[in-house]
Coordinates of C-alpha atoms and ligand atoms in Angstrom, one line a residue:
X1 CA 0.0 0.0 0.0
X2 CA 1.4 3.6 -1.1
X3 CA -0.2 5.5 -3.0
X4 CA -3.3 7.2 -1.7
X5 CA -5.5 7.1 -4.5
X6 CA -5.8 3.4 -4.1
X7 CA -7.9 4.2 -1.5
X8 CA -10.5 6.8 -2.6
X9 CA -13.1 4.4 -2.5
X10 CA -12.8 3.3 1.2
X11 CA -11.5 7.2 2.4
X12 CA -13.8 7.1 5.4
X13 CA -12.5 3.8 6.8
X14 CA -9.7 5.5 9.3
X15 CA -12.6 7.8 10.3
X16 CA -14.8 4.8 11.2
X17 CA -12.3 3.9 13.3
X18 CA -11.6 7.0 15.3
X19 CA -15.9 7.1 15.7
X20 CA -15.6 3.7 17.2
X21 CA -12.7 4.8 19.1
X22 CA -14.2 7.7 20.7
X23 CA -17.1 6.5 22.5
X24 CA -14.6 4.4 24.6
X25 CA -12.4 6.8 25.1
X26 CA -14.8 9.6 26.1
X27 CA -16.6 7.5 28.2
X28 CA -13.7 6.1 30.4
X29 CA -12.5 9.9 30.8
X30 CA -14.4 10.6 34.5
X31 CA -12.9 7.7 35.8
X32 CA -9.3 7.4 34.4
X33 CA -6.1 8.8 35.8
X34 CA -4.9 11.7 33.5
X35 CA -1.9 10.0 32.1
X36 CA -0.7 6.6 32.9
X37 CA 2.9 6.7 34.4
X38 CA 4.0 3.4 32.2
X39 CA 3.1 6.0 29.0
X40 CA 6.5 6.6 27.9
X41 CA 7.5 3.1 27.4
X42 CA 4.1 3.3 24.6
X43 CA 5.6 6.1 22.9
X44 CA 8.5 4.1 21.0
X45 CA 5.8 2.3 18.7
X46 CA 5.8 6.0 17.4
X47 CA 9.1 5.7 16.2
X48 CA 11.1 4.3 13.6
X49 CA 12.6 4.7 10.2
X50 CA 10.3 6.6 7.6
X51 CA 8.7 3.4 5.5
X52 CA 9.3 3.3 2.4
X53 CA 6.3 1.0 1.4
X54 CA 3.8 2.7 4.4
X55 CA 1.3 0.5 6.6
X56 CA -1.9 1.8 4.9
X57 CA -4.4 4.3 6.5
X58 CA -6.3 1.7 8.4
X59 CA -3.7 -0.4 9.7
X60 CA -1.6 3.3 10.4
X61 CA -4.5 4.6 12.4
X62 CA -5.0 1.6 14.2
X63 CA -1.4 2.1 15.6
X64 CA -2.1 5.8 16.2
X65 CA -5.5 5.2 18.4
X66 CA -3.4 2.3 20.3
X67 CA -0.8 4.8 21.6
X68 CA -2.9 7.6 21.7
X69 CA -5.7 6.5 23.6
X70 CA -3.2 4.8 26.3
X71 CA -0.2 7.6 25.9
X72 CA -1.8 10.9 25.7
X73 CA -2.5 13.3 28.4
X74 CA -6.2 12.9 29.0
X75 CA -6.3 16.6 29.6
X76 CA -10.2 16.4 28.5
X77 CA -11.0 14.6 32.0
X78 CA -12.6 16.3 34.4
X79 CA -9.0 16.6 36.7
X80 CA -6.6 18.1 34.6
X81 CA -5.8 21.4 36.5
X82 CA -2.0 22.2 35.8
X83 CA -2.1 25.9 33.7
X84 CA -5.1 26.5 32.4
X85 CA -6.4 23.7 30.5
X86 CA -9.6 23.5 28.4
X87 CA -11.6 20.3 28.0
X88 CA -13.6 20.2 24.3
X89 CA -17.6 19.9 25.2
X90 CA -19.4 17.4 23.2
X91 CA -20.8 20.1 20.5
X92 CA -16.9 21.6 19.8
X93 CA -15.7 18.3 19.3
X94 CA -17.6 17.4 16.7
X95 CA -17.4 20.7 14.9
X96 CA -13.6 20.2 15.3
X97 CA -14.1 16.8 13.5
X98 CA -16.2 18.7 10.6
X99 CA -13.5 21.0 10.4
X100 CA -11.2 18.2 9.3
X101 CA -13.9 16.7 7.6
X102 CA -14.5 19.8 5.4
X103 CA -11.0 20.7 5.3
X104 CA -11.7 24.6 4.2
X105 CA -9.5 27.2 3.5
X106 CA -10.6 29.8 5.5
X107 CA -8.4 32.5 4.7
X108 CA -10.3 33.8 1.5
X109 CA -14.0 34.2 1.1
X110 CA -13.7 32.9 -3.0
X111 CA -12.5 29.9 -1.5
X112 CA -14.7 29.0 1.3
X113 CA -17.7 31.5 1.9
X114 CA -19.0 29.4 4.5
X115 CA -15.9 29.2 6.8
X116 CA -15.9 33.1 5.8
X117 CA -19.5 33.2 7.4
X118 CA -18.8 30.6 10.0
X119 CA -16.3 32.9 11.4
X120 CA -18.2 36.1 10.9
X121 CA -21.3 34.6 13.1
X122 CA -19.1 33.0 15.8
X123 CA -16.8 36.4 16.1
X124 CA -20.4 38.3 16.3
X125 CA -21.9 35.9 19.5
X126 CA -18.6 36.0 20.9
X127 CA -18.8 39.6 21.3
X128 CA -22.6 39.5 22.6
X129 CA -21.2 36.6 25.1
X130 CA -18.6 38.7 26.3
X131 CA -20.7 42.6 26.1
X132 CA -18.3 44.0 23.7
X133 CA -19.7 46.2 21.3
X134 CA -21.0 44.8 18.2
X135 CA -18.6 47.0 16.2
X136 CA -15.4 45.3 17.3
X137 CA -13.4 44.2 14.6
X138 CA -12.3 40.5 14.9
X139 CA -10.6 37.6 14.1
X140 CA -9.9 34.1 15.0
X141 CA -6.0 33.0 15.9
X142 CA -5.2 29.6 17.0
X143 CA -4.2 30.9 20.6
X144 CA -4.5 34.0 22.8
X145 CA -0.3 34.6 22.2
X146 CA -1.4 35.1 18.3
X147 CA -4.4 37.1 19.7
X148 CA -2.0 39.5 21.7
X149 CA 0.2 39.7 18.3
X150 CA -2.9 40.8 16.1
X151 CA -4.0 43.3 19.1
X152 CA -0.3 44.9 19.8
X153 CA 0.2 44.7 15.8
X154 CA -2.9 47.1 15.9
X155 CA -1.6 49.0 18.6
X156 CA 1.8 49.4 17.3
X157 CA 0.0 50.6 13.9
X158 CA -1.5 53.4 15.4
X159 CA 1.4 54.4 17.7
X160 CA 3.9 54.5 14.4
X161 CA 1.1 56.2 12.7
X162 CA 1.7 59.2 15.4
X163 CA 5.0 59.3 13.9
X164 CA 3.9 59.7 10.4
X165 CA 5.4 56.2 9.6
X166 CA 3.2 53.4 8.1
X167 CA 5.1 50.6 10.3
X168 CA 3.8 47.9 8.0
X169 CA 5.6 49.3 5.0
X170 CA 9.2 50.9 6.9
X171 CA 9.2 48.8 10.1
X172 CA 10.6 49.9 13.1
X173 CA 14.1 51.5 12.4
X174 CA 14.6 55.0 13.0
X175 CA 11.7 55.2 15.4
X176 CA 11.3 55.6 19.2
X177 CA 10.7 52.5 21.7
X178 CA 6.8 51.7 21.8
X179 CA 6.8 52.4 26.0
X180 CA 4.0 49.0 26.8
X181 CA 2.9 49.9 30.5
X182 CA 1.3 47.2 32.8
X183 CA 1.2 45.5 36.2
X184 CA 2.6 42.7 37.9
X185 CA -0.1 40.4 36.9
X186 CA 1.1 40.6 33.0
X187 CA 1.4 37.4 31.5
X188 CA 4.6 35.8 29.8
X189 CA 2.9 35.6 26.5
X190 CA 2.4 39.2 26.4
X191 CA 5.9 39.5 26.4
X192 CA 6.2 37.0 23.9
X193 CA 4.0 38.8 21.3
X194 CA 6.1 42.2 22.0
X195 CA 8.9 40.1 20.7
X196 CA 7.7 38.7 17.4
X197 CA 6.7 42.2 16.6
X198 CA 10.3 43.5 16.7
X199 CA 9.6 45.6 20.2
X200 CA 11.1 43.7 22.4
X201 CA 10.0 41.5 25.2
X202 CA 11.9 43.1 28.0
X203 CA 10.6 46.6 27.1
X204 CA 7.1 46.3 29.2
X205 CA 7.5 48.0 32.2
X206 CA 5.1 47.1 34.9
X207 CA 3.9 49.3 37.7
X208 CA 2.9 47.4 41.0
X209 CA 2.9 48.4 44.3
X210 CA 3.4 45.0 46.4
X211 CA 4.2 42.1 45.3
X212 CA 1.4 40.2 44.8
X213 CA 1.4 42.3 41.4
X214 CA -1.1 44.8 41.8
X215 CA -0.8 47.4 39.4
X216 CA 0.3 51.5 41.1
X217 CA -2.1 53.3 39.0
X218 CA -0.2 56.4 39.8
X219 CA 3.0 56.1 38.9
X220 CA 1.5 54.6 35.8
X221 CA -0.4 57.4 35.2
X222 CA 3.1 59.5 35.7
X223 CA 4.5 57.7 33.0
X224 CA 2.2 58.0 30.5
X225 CA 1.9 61.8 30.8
X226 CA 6.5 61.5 30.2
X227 CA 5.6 59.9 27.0
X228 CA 2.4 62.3 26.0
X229 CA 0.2 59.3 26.2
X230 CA 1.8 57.7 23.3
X231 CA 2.3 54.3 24.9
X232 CA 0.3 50.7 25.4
X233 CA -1.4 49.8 28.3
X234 CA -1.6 46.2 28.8
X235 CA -4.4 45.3 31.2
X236 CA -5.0 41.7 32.4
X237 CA -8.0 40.5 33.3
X238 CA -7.9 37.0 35.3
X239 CA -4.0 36.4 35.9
X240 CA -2.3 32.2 36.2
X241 CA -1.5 32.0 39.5
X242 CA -4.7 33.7 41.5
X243 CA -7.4 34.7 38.9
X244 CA -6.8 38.1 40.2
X245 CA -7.7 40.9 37.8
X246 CA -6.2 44.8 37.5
X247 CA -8.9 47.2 37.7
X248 CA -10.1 47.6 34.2
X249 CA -12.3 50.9 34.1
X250 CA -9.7 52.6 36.1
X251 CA -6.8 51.5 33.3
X252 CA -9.7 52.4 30.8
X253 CA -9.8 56.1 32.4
X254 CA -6.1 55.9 31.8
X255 CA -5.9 55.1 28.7
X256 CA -8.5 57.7 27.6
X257 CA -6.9 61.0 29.5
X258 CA -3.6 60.3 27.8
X259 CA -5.0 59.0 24.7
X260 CA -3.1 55.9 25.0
X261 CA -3.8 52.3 23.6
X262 CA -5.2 49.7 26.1
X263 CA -5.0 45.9 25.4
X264 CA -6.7 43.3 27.7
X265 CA -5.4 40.0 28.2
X266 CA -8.8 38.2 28.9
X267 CA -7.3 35.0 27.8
X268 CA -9.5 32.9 30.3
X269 CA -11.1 35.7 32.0
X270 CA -13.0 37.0 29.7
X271 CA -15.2 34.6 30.9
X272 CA -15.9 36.5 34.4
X273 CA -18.7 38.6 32.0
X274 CA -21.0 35.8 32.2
X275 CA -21.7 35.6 35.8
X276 CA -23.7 38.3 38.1
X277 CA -21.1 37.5 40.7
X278 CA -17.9 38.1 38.7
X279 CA -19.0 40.6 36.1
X280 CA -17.4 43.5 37.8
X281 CA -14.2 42.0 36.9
X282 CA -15.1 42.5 33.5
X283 CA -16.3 46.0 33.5
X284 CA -14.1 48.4 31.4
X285 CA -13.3 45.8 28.7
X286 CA -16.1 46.8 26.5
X287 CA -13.6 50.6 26.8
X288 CA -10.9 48.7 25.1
X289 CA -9.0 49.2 21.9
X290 CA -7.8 45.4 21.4
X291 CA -9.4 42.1 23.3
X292 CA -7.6 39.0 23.4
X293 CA -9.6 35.9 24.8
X294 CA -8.7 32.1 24.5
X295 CA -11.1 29.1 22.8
X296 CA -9.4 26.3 23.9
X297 CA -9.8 27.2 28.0
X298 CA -12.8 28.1 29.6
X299 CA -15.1 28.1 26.0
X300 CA -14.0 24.4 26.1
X301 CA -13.1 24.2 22.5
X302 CA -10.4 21.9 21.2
X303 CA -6.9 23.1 20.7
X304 CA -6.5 25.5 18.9
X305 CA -8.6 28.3 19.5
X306 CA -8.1 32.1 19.8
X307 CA -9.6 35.3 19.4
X308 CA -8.3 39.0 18.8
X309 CA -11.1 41.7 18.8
X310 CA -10.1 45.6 17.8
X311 CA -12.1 48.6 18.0
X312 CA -10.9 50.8 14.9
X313 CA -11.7 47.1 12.8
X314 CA -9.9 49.4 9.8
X315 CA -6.7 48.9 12.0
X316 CA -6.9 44.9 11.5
X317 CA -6.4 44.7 7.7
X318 CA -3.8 47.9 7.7
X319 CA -1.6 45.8 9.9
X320 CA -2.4 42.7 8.1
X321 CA -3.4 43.2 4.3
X322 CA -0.4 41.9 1.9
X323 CA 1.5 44.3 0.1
X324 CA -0.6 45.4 -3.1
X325 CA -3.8 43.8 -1.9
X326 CA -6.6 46.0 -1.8
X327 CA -7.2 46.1 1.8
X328 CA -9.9 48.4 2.9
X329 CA -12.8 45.9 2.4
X330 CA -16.2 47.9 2.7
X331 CA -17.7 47.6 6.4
X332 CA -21.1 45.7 5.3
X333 CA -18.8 43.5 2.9
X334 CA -19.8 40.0 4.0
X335 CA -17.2 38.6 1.4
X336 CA -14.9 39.1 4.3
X337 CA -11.0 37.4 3.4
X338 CA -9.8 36.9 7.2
X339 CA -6.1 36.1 5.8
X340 CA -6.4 40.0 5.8
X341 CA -7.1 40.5 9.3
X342 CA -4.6 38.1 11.2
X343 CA -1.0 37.1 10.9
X344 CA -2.1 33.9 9.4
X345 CA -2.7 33.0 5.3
X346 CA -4.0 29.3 4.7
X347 CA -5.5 28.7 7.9
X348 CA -8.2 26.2 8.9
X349 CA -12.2 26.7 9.5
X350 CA -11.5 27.3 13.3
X351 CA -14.7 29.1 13.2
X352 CA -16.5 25.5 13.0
X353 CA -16.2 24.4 17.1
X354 CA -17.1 28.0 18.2
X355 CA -20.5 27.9 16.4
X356 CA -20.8 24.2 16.9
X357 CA -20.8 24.7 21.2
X358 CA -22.5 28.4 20.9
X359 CA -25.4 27.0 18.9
X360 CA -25.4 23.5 21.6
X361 CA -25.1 25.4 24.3
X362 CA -26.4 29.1 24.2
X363 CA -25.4 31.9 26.3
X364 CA -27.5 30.5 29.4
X365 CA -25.5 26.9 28.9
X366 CA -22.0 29.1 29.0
X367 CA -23.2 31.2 32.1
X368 CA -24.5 27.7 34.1
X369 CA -21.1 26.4 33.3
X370 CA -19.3 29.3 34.4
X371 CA -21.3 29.6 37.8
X372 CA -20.6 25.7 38.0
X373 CA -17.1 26.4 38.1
X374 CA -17.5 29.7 40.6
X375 CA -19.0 27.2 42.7
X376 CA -16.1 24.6 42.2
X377 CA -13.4 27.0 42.9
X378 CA -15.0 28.4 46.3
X379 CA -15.6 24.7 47.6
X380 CA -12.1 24.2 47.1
X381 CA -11.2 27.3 48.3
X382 CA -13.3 26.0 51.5
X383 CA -11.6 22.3 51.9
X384 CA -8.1 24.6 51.9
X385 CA -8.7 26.5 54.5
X386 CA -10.8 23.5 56.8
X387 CA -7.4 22.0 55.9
X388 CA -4.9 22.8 59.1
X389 CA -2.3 21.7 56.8
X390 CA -2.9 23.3 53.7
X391 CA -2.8 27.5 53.7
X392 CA -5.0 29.5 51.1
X393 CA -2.9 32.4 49.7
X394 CA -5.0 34.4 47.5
X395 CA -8.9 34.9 48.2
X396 CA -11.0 33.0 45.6
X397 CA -12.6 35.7 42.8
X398 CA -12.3 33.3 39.4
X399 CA -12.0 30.0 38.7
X400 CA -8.0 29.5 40.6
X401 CA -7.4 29.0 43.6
X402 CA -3.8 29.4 45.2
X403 CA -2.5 27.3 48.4
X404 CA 0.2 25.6 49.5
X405 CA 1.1 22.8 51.6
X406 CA 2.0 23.9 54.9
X407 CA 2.1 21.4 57.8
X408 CA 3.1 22.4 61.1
X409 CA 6.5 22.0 62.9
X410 CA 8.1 22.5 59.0
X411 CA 10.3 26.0 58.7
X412 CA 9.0 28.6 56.2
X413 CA 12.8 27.8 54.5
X414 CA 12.1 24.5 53.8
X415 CA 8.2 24.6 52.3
X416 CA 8.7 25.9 49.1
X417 CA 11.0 22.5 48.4
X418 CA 8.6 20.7 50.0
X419 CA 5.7 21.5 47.6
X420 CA 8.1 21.4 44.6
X421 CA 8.7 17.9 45.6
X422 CA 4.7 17.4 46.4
X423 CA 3.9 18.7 43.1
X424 CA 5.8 16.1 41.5
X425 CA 5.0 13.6 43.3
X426 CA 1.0 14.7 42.4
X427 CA 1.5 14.9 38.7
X428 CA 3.3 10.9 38.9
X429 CA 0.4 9.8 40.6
X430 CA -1.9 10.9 37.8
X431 CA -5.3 10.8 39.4
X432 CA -5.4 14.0 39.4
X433 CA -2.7 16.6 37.3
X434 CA -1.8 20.0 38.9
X435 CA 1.6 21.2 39.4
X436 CA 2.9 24.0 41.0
X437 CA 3.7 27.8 40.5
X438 CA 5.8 30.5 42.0
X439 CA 3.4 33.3 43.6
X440 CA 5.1 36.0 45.3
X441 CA 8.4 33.9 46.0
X442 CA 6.4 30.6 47.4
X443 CA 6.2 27.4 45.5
X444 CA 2.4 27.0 45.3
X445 CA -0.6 25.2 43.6
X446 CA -2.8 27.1 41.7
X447 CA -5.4 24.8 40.2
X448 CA -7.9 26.2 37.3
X449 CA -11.0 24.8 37.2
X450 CA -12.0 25.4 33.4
X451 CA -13.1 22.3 32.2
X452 CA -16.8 21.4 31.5
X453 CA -16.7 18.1 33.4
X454 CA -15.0 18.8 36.5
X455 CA -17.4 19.0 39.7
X456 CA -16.8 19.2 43.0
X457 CA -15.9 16.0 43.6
X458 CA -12.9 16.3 41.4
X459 CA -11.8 18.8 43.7
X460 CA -12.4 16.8 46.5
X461 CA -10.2 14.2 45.4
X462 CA -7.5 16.8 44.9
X463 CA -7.3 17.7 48.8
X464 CA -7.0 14.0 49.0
X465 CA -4.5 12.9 47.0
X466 CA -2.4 15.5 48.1
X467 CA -3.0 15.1 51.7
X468 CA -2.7 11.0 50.8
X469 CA 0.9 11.5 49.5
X470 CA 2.2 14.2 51.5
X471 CA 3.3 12.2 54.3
X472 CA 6.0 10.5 52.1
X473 CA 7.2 14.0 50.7
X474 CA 7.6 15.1 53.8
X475 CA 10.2 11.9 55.0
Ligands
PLP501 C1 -3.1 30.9 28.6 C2 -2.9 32.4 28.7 C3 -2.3 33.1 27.7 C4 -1.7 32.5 26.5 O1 -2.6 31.7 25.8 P1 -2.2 30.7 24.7 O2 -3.5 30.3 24.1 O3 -1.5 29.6 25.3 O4 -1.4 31.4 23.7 C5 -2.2 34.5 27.9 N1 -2.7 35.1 29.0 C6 -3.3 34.4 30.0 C7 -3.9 35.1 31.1 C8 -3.4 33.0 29.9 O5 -4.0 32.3 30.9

């Protein structure tokens, strides 16, 4: 077997065998440990020389589902809690499948006006889910790091553009450092977008005044009025290690007296906008000039999933339109070509899981979800603090919760080695996957509770395990 065309006739065979796979696999995911600890020795019937005469697609499928299904991370399971981890609900999944299925180009409307439309109506509930005005620009990225580059490309636009230099044409040289202002709570990927677009990671200055992160609005404020306002705000709402959030509408005020840009990193916590309880958090975004938000963590799509959303949307194809493309598409244009409006070209249909779990699921399915996982977090927040061994560090406003192990009769030198060595003794166990962070110079667990399974019983039998192992850390 070689050549693909010998098997046009029987194409949908491997698929059949992925359908039959998944029920299995889906349904063992409650009760399974996230990974198995004898994985690794599994991954070697990966390897090998390149065949020359190859297996066919069954029999090479086959092989894949075997190691898959055993080696993977089941990150999908209700328990996996390390970073911020996404689980796919039923509805994204299968939109992810007709994604591949369909296998569109969905970079130019002549080519697939239904992805083109897919992603137009997903980008529009998105905004209505989140209460950001319906005449955001928008785009979908495969993460929220490609979000933050279309958003600071945007902001970088506009900030040359005070220069009288089209930085999509010139570039960079000969002008001034972008100043990007923010607070400790900035995330590393921020950083990581500043340094694809030439301005340089290790230019963001943050303002905080302790060191939990929280952002000094004043001598922010100072430093915006030494660069006439020409500068980026970077404001994050729902930060890794405690879900805690810089005040929005007061960065918002900011950015308006001095005229500067403001970005929000809402990567997971854009997601606070759906609940009565956590809404507040949100309050400001809708003030923005650039939204970034994340698919593939609390919307529970499949990896990968982002989405960039700009006020001026003009700013979205100036930044990205090709050289000699006509680039000013007319606002009501429905023939949108998103290549224009994103750092991608070819891309795929990512629009298809969005619509897939926004049609399933509505806006009241997404808020009972949320609250669900409100609920969650605060329960575990709880079973810390009736814990006389484990000490909450952060109070509990999103869907984290930070603690740490902290028995008595063990010096505060020793604890942060301690929980290092608890948090890798958690993520062999398997049963239930969270490892640890640094949070104001301790070694701590942070657990995200994002995923569409998880209940409280999942957290339950986090306190557990960890309180079951400890003992043996500890020596
Ligand atoms: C996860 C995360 C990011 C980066 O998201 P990717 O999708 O991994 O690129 C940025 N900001 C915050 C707050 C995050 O939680």
């Amino acid at each position: 077997m070689s050549d693909p065309l010998d098997e046009r006739d029987v194409a949908g065979d491997p698929l059949a065998l992925v359908a039959g796979a998944a029920e299995p696999y889906l349904g063992g995911l409650a009760e399974r440990p996230v990974h198995d600890p004898a994985r690794d020795a599994l991954l070697d019937e990966l390897d090998g020389p390149l065949p020359a005469e190859g297996d066919g697609s069954v029999a090479a499928v086959e092989r894949l589902l075997r190691v898959g299904t055993a080696a993977a991370t089941h990150s999908s399971g209700p328990r996996c809690f390390h970073f911020v981890v996404g689980g796919s609900t039923p509805a994204a999944m299968a939109g992810d499948w007709t994604t591949s299925l369909l296998d569109q180009g969905a970079g130019l409307w002549v080519l697939s006006p239904f992805a083109a439309r897919a992603e137009t109506v997903a980008l529009r509930w998105l905004k209505e889910l989140f209460g950001l005005p319906a005449g955001f620009g928008g785009v979908l990225t495969p993460s929220a790091t490609l979000a933050h580059v279309t958003g600071l490309a945007c902001a970088r636009y506009r900030w040359a553009d005070g220069y009288g230099v089209d930085v999509t044409s010139r570039g960079l040289a000969g002008l001034p450092q972008m100043p990007v202002f923010s607070s400790g709570l900035v995330h590393v990927s921020t950083r990581k977008a500043l340094q694809i677009l030439g301005c340089g990671r290790d230019t963001l200055r943050t303002f905080a005044r302790d060191d939990a992160g929280r952002v000094d609005l004043d001598a922010m404020d100072a430093a915006l009025a030494r660069v006439d306002g020409r500068a980026v705000i970077v404001a994050n709402l729902g930060d890794v290690n405690t879900g805690d959030s810089d005040p929005i509408a007061d960065l918002a005020d900011l950015a308006e007296r001095h005229g500067a840009w403001l970005h929000v990193d809402g990567a997971f916590g854009m997601f606070a906008a759906l609940s009565p309880r956590t809404e507040h958090l949100a309050r400001g975004v809708e003030r923005a000039d650039s939204v970034t938000a994340d698919g593939h963590k609390w919307l529970n799509v499949p990896y990968e999933s982002g989405f960039s959303f700009v006020r001026d949307r003009s700013l979205l194809s100036r930044s990205f339109g090709a050289w000699g493309a006509a680039y000013l598409p007319d606002e009501d244009d429905e023939r949108i070509n998103y290549n224009m409006l994103g750092p991608e070209s070819s891309r795929r249909a990512r629009a298809l899981p969005i619509w897939a779990t926004l049609r399933a699921y509505g806006r009241d399915g997404y808020r009972e979800m949320v609250e669900r996982h409100l609920d969650v977090a605060r329960h575990l927040g709880e079973l810390v603090e009736a814990s006389p061994d484990l000490e909450l560090l952060a109070p509990v406003q999103l869907c984290i919760v930070c603690f740490r192990y902290r028995p008595e009769g063990v010096s505060e030198s020793r604890l942060n080695d301690l929980n290092a060595r608890l948090g890798e003794a958690l993520i062999a166990d398997g049963r239930v996957f969270a490892g640890t962070s640094t949070y104001r110079g301790m070694t701590v667990f942070r657990p995200a509770l994002v995923n569409w399974r998880t209940t409280k019983a999942d957290v339950e039998l986090l306190v557990d395990v960890l309180r079951e192992l400890a003992p043996a850390v500890r020596g």
